[in-house]
Amino acid sequence: MIVYENILRHPGPTPIPKKVQLAMNQDIFSHRSQEFVELYRETTELVKPIFGTTQEILLLPSGGTAALEAAAVNTVAAGEEVVVITVGAFGDYFVSICEQYGFHVHKLAKEWGQACTAEELREFLQPLNNIKAVFVTYNETSTGILNPVAELAQVIRQETDALVIVDGVSCIGGAPAEMDAWGIDILVTGSQKAMMLPPGLSLVSVSERAWKVIEENQTPSYYLNLLSYRSWAEKGMTPNTPAITLIYGLHEVCKLIEQEGGFAQTVARHALMKDMVRSAMKALNIEPLTEDQYASPTITAIKTPQGIDLGEFLTRLKQHYHVDFAGGLGHLQGQIFRFGHMGYCFPSDILQAVSLMEAALKDFSYDFEPGAGVVAAQQVFLAAQQKA
Amino acid sequence: MIVYENILRHPGPTPIPKKVQLAMNQDIFSHRSQEFVELYRETTELVKPIFGTTQEILLLPSGGTAALEAAAVNTVAAGEEVVVITVGAFGDYFVSICEQYGFHVHKLAKEWGQACTAEELREFLQPLNNIKAVFVTYNETSTGILNPVAELAQVIRQETDALVIVDGVSCIGGAPAEMDAWGIDILVTGSQKAMMLPPGLSLVSVSERAWKVIEENQTPSYYLNLLSYRSWAEKGMTPNTPAITLIYGLHEVCKLIEQEGGFAQTVARHALMKDMVRSAMKALNIEPLTEDQYASPTITAIKTPQGIDLGEFLTRLKQHYHVDFAGGLGHLQGQIFRFGHMGYCFPSDILQAVSLMEAALKDFSYDFEPGAGVVAAQQVFLAAQQKA
């Protein structure tokens, strides 16, 4: 059977809504024109509630990794001490970035699949002095953990003078974020995850406190110099040619979120989809990797169904049922797969993907009651509708 | 009078062909899939003739500035000596990047509007020793100068052991490039100029000789680490999420160039458009900033027509005739305007833009023979057709 499109259920890059695609097809114009200034100002204003900030949103023409690097290199100098909380592959990324620049890294590493709790962080920080920044992954894409970033930020503020630098790449746009209220100093995300855009744009916001540190710091980078982005942002522009089409798209994304009823609704939809996926898996006797308490609203890591060869299962799903889940990373390769449910993804998509997963389970003679996963997801969906 | 679209005659970002736009609207898929590997390999193969190289083409999800920075930071360490040839604003950019990283910069600066000749470079290099790299702007966007990069590269190879690092951002895709034959070590371009794509992708190619230097160099950057791009390119992938939609688009751009009859035809079209613009301006007694010998095939800088207020003239052209030229940069602001003729631009577009310029000149009571510019451009166009 042929289909026209595969169903992409990856934790990024993710599908693009048609309205966003159309918006990105508008004519190119100069990034030094009044039209651009208006687009830039209006768009960044619309993004602020998604970050939970009144600070400027800086738009970098780059992947999320570059924005993480910008957060590090603009605030910390070689030899200075930092803490990196790592609960998976993308936390380890942050460690690599810090090491690349010669920071003295204190690594708070958790087993993959677990979150870092406020108590653990407090204990870790107490013997340390002179920590310049603490780097936290909000949503760990490799394991589907949502770290309790509000609590972690509070502990950091209580125990240290360090900046709170948060990687929000794989959840901002689908998870609650109150940058200002939670005391986050730098919050970073990318376009290609819950923000419903193609890859190539990253978004960065910086607190007053962090700007003061950045002003004192010698940034050994030209492209990623945040002071340069700030001074151009005051004019409604960017220091170099911006990713204009993605900014058009971002503007439309914000409009879609408005149409949904505001960002709180978008967050609620993601929480609902997470619950639907987890209920479905449990009803099929398939185990999520993580505990409910710290489960990501944007991606669920799922252990291999008993007795099934994971590689063959994912291949069957992709080639025969045209639904594409992501495999595991690092040492979890072969042990888990990852079900992305973020951005342009709705409860109906969860019902569809779970149905197709059941079909493939049947092909592999997995022992389950047909429909059990779908019914469980439906129940969560219906219950949420009754509440609303 | 209202029009549906402004005509963008800027030196980048530039208009996008509809076929390229359509290609960029294909479905997003995973950058770790076989589909991506095929797209990546096929696309980078197609780009090689445009660079004139058999080396791998690396694709960075970034603006051109980041790629220039990558070329610098991967090859040279702080304190090492470099030469930067600067003939305008973008050469000065290269100086800033090198200074940001603490290189010892020897600056060969020319008056804006002039090229750097092989003789001048030879003289400049002769007293110097231990030069690690020479940075050359191939096409200076601020002045419309095409430096004689083949000759400059030859001089660098004869006089030094330095790497030849070339900024091709505003001409690659519209100017001849023989990276291998000319002895260029690193050639860099961006997507949003002659490559007919939106901003957000940069292309980098590196010689064997330069890879050896890069392997020995400690790169103080994570995102821009070229060794990491190389090792992933061997697998047909990129180290982090690539600008997938722009790679789709790049594939289509290469196909369009094939359809044009191969890259030599594309280069010939650009040379023709340059000649058309220059002939038209001269027929109107309006002076190009640069001499014919070093005139850029992608952008022509033009001095303000006698007796006209440039700001008002450009505003009139944009708001009334809907054709958008770029102003001057730096100290040339108010003295020149810049007529972009690259990428998705054809001789018919030159005839159109010159016609509209004549209309605006009439509005400002400029003294000229109506039609003189258009006729001059037509003659160049007709002569080229007879030769073909």
Tab-separated table of N, CA and C in Angstrom, chain A residues 5-6 8 10 12-14 16 21 24-31 33 35 61-63 65-66 69 93 96-97 100-101 192 198-199 219-223 225 239-245 318, chain B residues 5-6 8 10 12-14 16 21 24-31 33 35 61-63 65-66 69 93 96-97 100-101 192 198-199 219-223 225 239-245 318:
chain	number	residue	atom	x	y	z
A	5	GLU	N	2.189	10.549	2.060
A	5	GLU	CA	3.132	11.136	3.025
A	5	GLU	C	3.357	10.171	4.179
A	6	ASN	N	4.589	10.067	4.627
A	6	ASN	CA	4.824	9.374	5.893
A	6	ASN	C	4.326	10.240	7.039
A	8	LEU	N	5.217	11.630	10.423
A	8	LEU	CA	6.469	11.843	11.150
A	8	LEU	C	6.185	12.037	12.638
A	10	HIS	N	8.532	11.951	15.108
A	10	HIS	CA	9.876	12.091	15.681
A	10	HIS	C	9.881	13.240	16.686
A	12	GLY	N	11.572	15.773	16.520
A	12	GLY	CA	12.185	16.873	15.781
A	12	GLY	C	13.262	16.406	14.846
A	13	PRO	N	13.322	16.989	13.640
A	13	PRO	CA	12.360	17.945	13.099
A	13	PRO	C	10.952	17.352	12.990
A	14	THR	N	9.971	18.238	13.030
A	14	THR	CA	8.569	17.827	13.100
A	14	THR	C	7.787	18.416	11.913
A	16	ILE	N	5.170	20.517	9.528
A	16	ILE	CA	4.886	21.959	9.469
A	16	ILE	C	3.411	22.150	9.100
A	21	GLN	N	3.514	26.900	6.358
A	21	GLN	CA	4.214	26.696	5.092
A	21	GLN	C	3.865	27.812	4.095
A	24	MET	N	5.565	31.004	4.907
A	24	MET	CA	6.993	31.022	4.588
A	24	MET	C	7.251	31.230	3.101
A	25	ASN	N	6.206	31.147	2.313
A	25	ASN	CA	6.368	31.314	0.866
A	25	ASN	C	6.164	32.750	0.399
A	26	GLN	N	6.050	33.659	1.331
A	26	GLN	CA	5.924	35.059	0.939
A	26	GLN	C	7.223	35.551	0.308
A	27	ASP	N	7.120	36.681	-0.376
A	27	ASP	CA	8.291	37.214	-1.066
A	27	ASP	C	9.399	37.593	-0.089
A	28	ILE	N	10.600	37.341	-0.543
A	28	ILE	CA	11.781	37.784	0.201
A	28	ILE	C	11.861	39.309	0.117
A	29	PHE	N	12.223	39.931	1.223
A	29	PHE	CA	12.543	41.359	1.141
A	29	PHE	C	13.801	41.648	1.939
A	30	SER	N	14.233	42.886	1.861
A	30	SER	CA	15.500	43.229	2.512
A	30	SER	C	15.369	43.211	4.026
A	31	HIS	N	16.400	42.690	4.688
A	31	HIS	CA	16.418	42.663	6.150
A	31	HIS	C	16.804	44.019	6.732
A	33	SER	N	14.961	46.719	5.724
A	33	SER	CA	13.819	47.541	5.331
A	33	SER	C	12.848	47.719	6.492
A	35	GLU	N	9.731	47.058	6.372
A	35	GLU	CA	8.901	45.857	6.400
A	35	GLU	C	9.505	44.821	7.352
A	61	PRO	N	20.098	33.055	13.172
A	61	PRO	CA	19.940	32.165	12.025
A	61	PRO	C	20.849	30.954	12.203
A	62	SER	N	20.386	30.002	12.988
A	62	SER	CA	21.245	28.869	13.345
A	62	SER	C	20.404	27.769	13.952
A	63	GLY	N	20.997	26.616	14.102
A	63	GLY	CA	20.371	25.536	14.841
A	63	GLY	C	20.389	25.827	16.337
A	65	THR	N	21.807	24.134	18.675
A	65	THR	CA	23.137	23.921	19.255
A	65	THR	C	23.924	25.223	19.324
A	66	ALA	N	23.837	26.003	18.254
A	66	ALA	CA	24.567	27.277	18.226
A	66	ALA	C	24.053	28.211	19.308
A	69	GLU	N	25.457	27.167	22.539
A	69	GLU	CA	26.847	27.612	22.565
A	69	GLU	C	26.908	29.115	22.849
A	93	TYR	N	25.697	17.003	25.503
A	93	TYR	CA	26.012	18.033	24.505
A	93	TYR	C	26.487	19.306	25.193
A	96	SER	N	29.852	18.944	26.514
A	96	SER	CA	30.869	19.048	25.452
A	96	SER	C	31.128	20.499	25.071
A	97	ILE	N	30.065	21.269	24.970
A	97	ILE	CA	30.234	22.685	24.620
A	97	ILE	C	31.090	23.376	25.683
A	100	GLN	N	34.658	22.266	25.495
A	100	GLN	CA	35.311	22.811	24.294
A	100	GLN	C	35.890	24.193	24.577
A	101	TYR	N	35.226	24.950	25.429
A	101	TYR	CA	35.683	26.298	25.748
A	101	TYR	C	36.537	26.351	27.015
A	192	GLN	N	12.654	23.833	15.099
A	192	GLN	CA	12.196	22.616	14.427
A	192	GLN	C	11.534	21.589	15.344
A	198	PRO	N	10.544	24.598	10.142
A	198	PRO	CA	11.735	23.861	9.697
A	198	PRO	C	12.947	24.234	10.556
A	199	PRO	N	13.987	23.431	10.519
A	199	PRO	CA	15.210	23.781	11.257
A	199	PRO	C	15.872	25.035	10.677
A	219	THR	N	33.599	37.704	24.863
A	219	THR	CA	33.074	36.581	24.089
A	219	THR	C	34.010	36.215	22.943
A	220	PRO	N	34.554	35.011	22.964
A	220	PRO	CA	35.452	34.637	21.876
A	220	PRO	C	34.658	34.129	20.673
A	221	SER	N	33.701	34.872	20.240
A	221	SER	CA	32.912	34.449	19.096
A	221	SER	C	32.371	35.693	18.421
A	222	TYR	N	32.202	35.619	17.136
A	222	TYR	CA	31.734	36.779	16.373
A	222	TYR	C	30.266	36.587	16.016
A	223	TYR	N	29.985	35.473	15.358
A	223	TYR	CA	28.609	35.190	14.928
A	223	TYR	C	27.677	35.091	16.118
A	225	ASN	N	27.877	36.482	19.107
A	225	ASN	CA	28.003	37.560	20.080
A	225	ASN	C	26.615	38.141	20.404
A	239	PRO	N	22.100	41.364	13.402
A	239	PRO	CA	23.416	41.822	12.943
A	239	PRO	C	23.778	41.327	11.548
A	240	ASN	N	23.280	40.157	11.191
A	240	ASN	CA	23.552	39.681	9.834
A	240	ASN	C	22.238	39.200	9.222
A	241	THR	N	22.306	38.726	7.996
A	241	THR	CA	21.059	38.371	7.295
A	241	THR	C	20.287	37.328	8.091
A	242	PRO	N	19.070	37.648	8.490
A	242	PRO	CA	18.288	36.700	9.288
A	242	PRO	C	17.617	35.651	8.407
A	243	ALA	N	17.095	34.604	9.058
A	243	ALA	CA	16.381	33.550	8.337
A	243	ALA	C	14.955	34.060	8.078
A	244	ILE	N	14.826	34.951	7.103
A	244	ILE	CA	13.577	35.696	6.878
A	244	ILE	C	12.366	34.779	6.748
A	245	THR	N	12.493	33.738	5.945
A	245	THR	CA	11.331	32.869	5.725
A	245	THR	C	10.886	32.215	7.027
A	318	LYS	N	7.470	1.944	9.720
A	318	LYS	CA	7.775	2.991	8.745
A	318	LYS	C	7.438	2.543	7.324
B	5	GLU	N	3.677	42.518	-6.065
B	5	GLU	CA	4.988	42.229	-5.493
B	5	GLU	C	5.960	43.340	-5.839
B	6	ASN	N	6.776	43.710	-4.880
B	6	ASN	CA	7.894	44.583	-5.217
B	6	ASN	C	8.926	43.778	-6.002
B	8	LEU	N	12.601	42.961	-6.258
B	8	LEU	CA	13.746	43.060	-5.349
B	8	LEU	C	15.050	42.992	-6.143
B	10	HIS	N	18.138	43.771	-4.917
B	10	HIS	CA	19.157	43.944	-3.878
B	10	HIS	C	20.286	42.938	-4.098
B	12	GLY	N	21.133	40.735	-2.180
B	12	GLY	CA	20.879	39.656	-1.230
B	12	GLY	C	20.323	40.175	0.063
B	13	PRO	N	19.312	39.507	0.638
B	13	PRO	CA	18.652	38.340	0.051
B	13	PRO	C	17.966	38.663	-1.263
B	14	THR	N	17.789	37.636	-2.084
B	14	THR	CA	17.305	37.798	-3.447
B	14	THR	C	16.043	36.947	-3.660
B	16	ILE	N	13.297	34.160	-4.926
B	16	ILE	CA	13.393	32.689	-5.000
B	16	ILE	C	12.570	32.208	-6.199
B	21	GLN	N	10.900	27.252	-4.529
B	21	GLN	CA	9.946	27.427	-3.434
B	21	GLN	C	9.107	26.154	-3.251
B	24	MET	N	10.990	23.419	-1.614
B	24	MET	CA	11.208	23.613	-0.174
B	24	MET	C	9.965	23.282	0.638
B	25	ASN	N	8.842	23.097	-0.049
B	25	ASN	CA	7.599	22.785	0.655
B	25	ASN	C	7.355	21.291	0.813
B	26	GLN	N	8.331	20.492	0.464
B	26	GLN	CA	8.162	19.055	0.662
B	26	GLN	C	8.124	18.726	2.156
B	27	ASP	N	7.652	17.531	2.438
B	27	ASP	CA	7.515	17.137	3.842
B	27	ASP	C	8.860	17.067	4.544
B	28	ILE	N	8.818	17.457	5.780
B	28	ILE	CA	9.981	17.321	6.656
B	28	ILE	C	10.207	15.833	6.939
B	29	PHE	N	11.465	15.415	6.929
B	29	PHE	CA	11.743	14.062	7.417
B	29	PHE	C	12.954	14.095	8.330
B	30	SER	N	13.259	12.949	8.893
B	30	SER	CA	14.359	12.905	9.863
B	30	SER	C	15.704	13.091	9.172
B	31	HIS	N	16.582	13.853	9.811
B	31	HIS	CA	17.934	14.049	9.282
B	31	HIS	C	18.834	12.856	9.583
B	33	SER	N	17.742	9.792	8.579
B	33	SER	CA	17.126	8.740	7.768
B	33	SER	C	17.881	8.537	6.454
B	35	GLU	N	16.562	8.624	3.564
B	35	GLU	CA	16.095	9.661	2.630
B	35	GLU	C	16.992	10.900	2.722
B	61	PRO	N	24.024	24.893	8.944
B	61	PRO	CA	22.762	25.611	9.119
B	61	PRO	C	23.037	26.966	9.743
B	62	SER	N	23.432	27.913	8.919
B	62	SER	CA	23.856	29.222	9.442
B	62	SER	C	23.938	30.222	8.315
B	63	GLY	N	24.086	31.480	8.665
B	63	GLY	CA	24.366	32.502	7.682
B	63	GLY	C	25.803	32.404	7.193
B	65	THR	N	28.152	34.577	7.440
B	65	THR	CA	29.117	35.081	8.424
B	65	THR	C	29.675	33.947	9.272
B	66	ALA	N	28.790	33.043	9.683
B	66	ALA	CA	29.237	31.923	10.512
B	66	ALA	C	30.215	31.050	9.739
B	69	GLU	N	33.503	32.690	9.717
B	69	GLU	CA	34.096	32.499	11.041
B	69	GLU	C	34.639	31.067	11.170
B	93	TYR	N	34.559	43.034	7.628
B	93	TYR	CA	33.931	41.959	8.407
B	93	TYR	C	34.952	40.868	8.741
B	96	SER	N	37.284	41.969	11.313
B	96	SER	CA	36.674	41.921	12.652
B	96	SER	C	36.669	40.504	13.207
B	97	ILE	N	36.324	39.550	12.357
B	97	ILE	CA	36.316	38.156	12.812
B	97	ILE	C	37.711	37.748	13.282
B	100	GLN	N	38.589	39.442	16.512
B	100	GLN	CA	37.805	38.873	17.612
B	100	GLN	C	38.522	37.659	18.209
B	101	TYR	N	39.187	36.900	17.356
B	101	TYR	CA	39.876	35.698	17.820
B	101	TYR	C	41.347	35.941	18.141
B	192	GLN	N	21.601	32.868	0.299
B	192	GLN	CA	20.612	33.912	-0.025
B	192	GLN	C	21.060	34.900	-1.101
B	198	PRO	N	16.422	31.172	0.279
B	198	PRO	CA	16.310	32.042	1.452
B	198	PRO	C	17.597	31.988	2.291
B	199	PRO	N	17.779	32.952	3.164
B	199	PRO	CA	18.943	32.914	4.056
B	199	PRO	C	18.861	31.731	5.028
B	219	THR	N	40.310	24.069	17.599
B	219	THR	CA	39.231	24.995	17.273
B	219	THR	C	38.437	25.374	18.515
B	220	PRO	N	38.440	26.653	18.868
B	220	PRO	CA	37.683	27.037	20.061
B	220	PRO	C	36.213	27.259	19.720
B	221	SER	N	35.593	26.307	19.083
B	221	SER	CA	34.186	26.434	18.726
B	221	SER	C	33.602	25.045	18.625
B	222	TYR	N	32.333	24.952	18.928
B	222	TYR	CA	31.664	23.655	18.916
B	222	TYR	C	30.793	23.543	17.669
B	223	TYR	N	29.899	24.500	17.519
B	223	TYR	CA	28.981	24.499	16.379
B	223	TYR	C	29.731	24.580	15.063
B	225	ASN	N	32.776	23.589	14.316
B	225	ASN	CA	33.913	22.680	14.193
B	225	ASN	C	33.833	21.913	12.870
B	239	PRO	N	26.365	17.156	11.687
B	239	PRO	CA	26.486	16.883	13.120
B	239	PRO	C	25.243	17.262	13.918
B	240	ASN	N	24.537	18.284	13.457
B	240	ASN	CA	23.301	18.628	14.160
B	240	ASN	C	22.195	18.802	13.122
B	241	THR	N	20.993	19.130	13.570
B	241	THR	CA	19.858	19.184	12.642
B	241	THR	C	20.145	20.162	11.497
B	242	PRO	N	20.142	19.681	10.280
B	242	PRO	CA	20.441	20.566	9.144
B	242	PRO	C	19.212	21.378	8.732
B	243	ALA	N	19.452	22.385	7.903
B	243	ALA	CA	18.358	23.209	7.366
B	243	ALA	C	17.719	22.436	6.211
B	244	ILE	N	16.917	21.431	6.561
B	244	ILE	CA	16.408	20.461	5.583
B	244	ILE	C	15.697	21.131	4.407
B	245	THR	N	14.816	22.084	4.706
B	245	THR	CA	14.061	22.699	3.614
B	245	THR	C	14.999	23.423	2.639
B	318	LYS	N	11.079	52.736	-5.093
B	318	LYS	CA	10.470	51.654	-4.318
B	318	LYS	C	8.970	51.874	-4.168
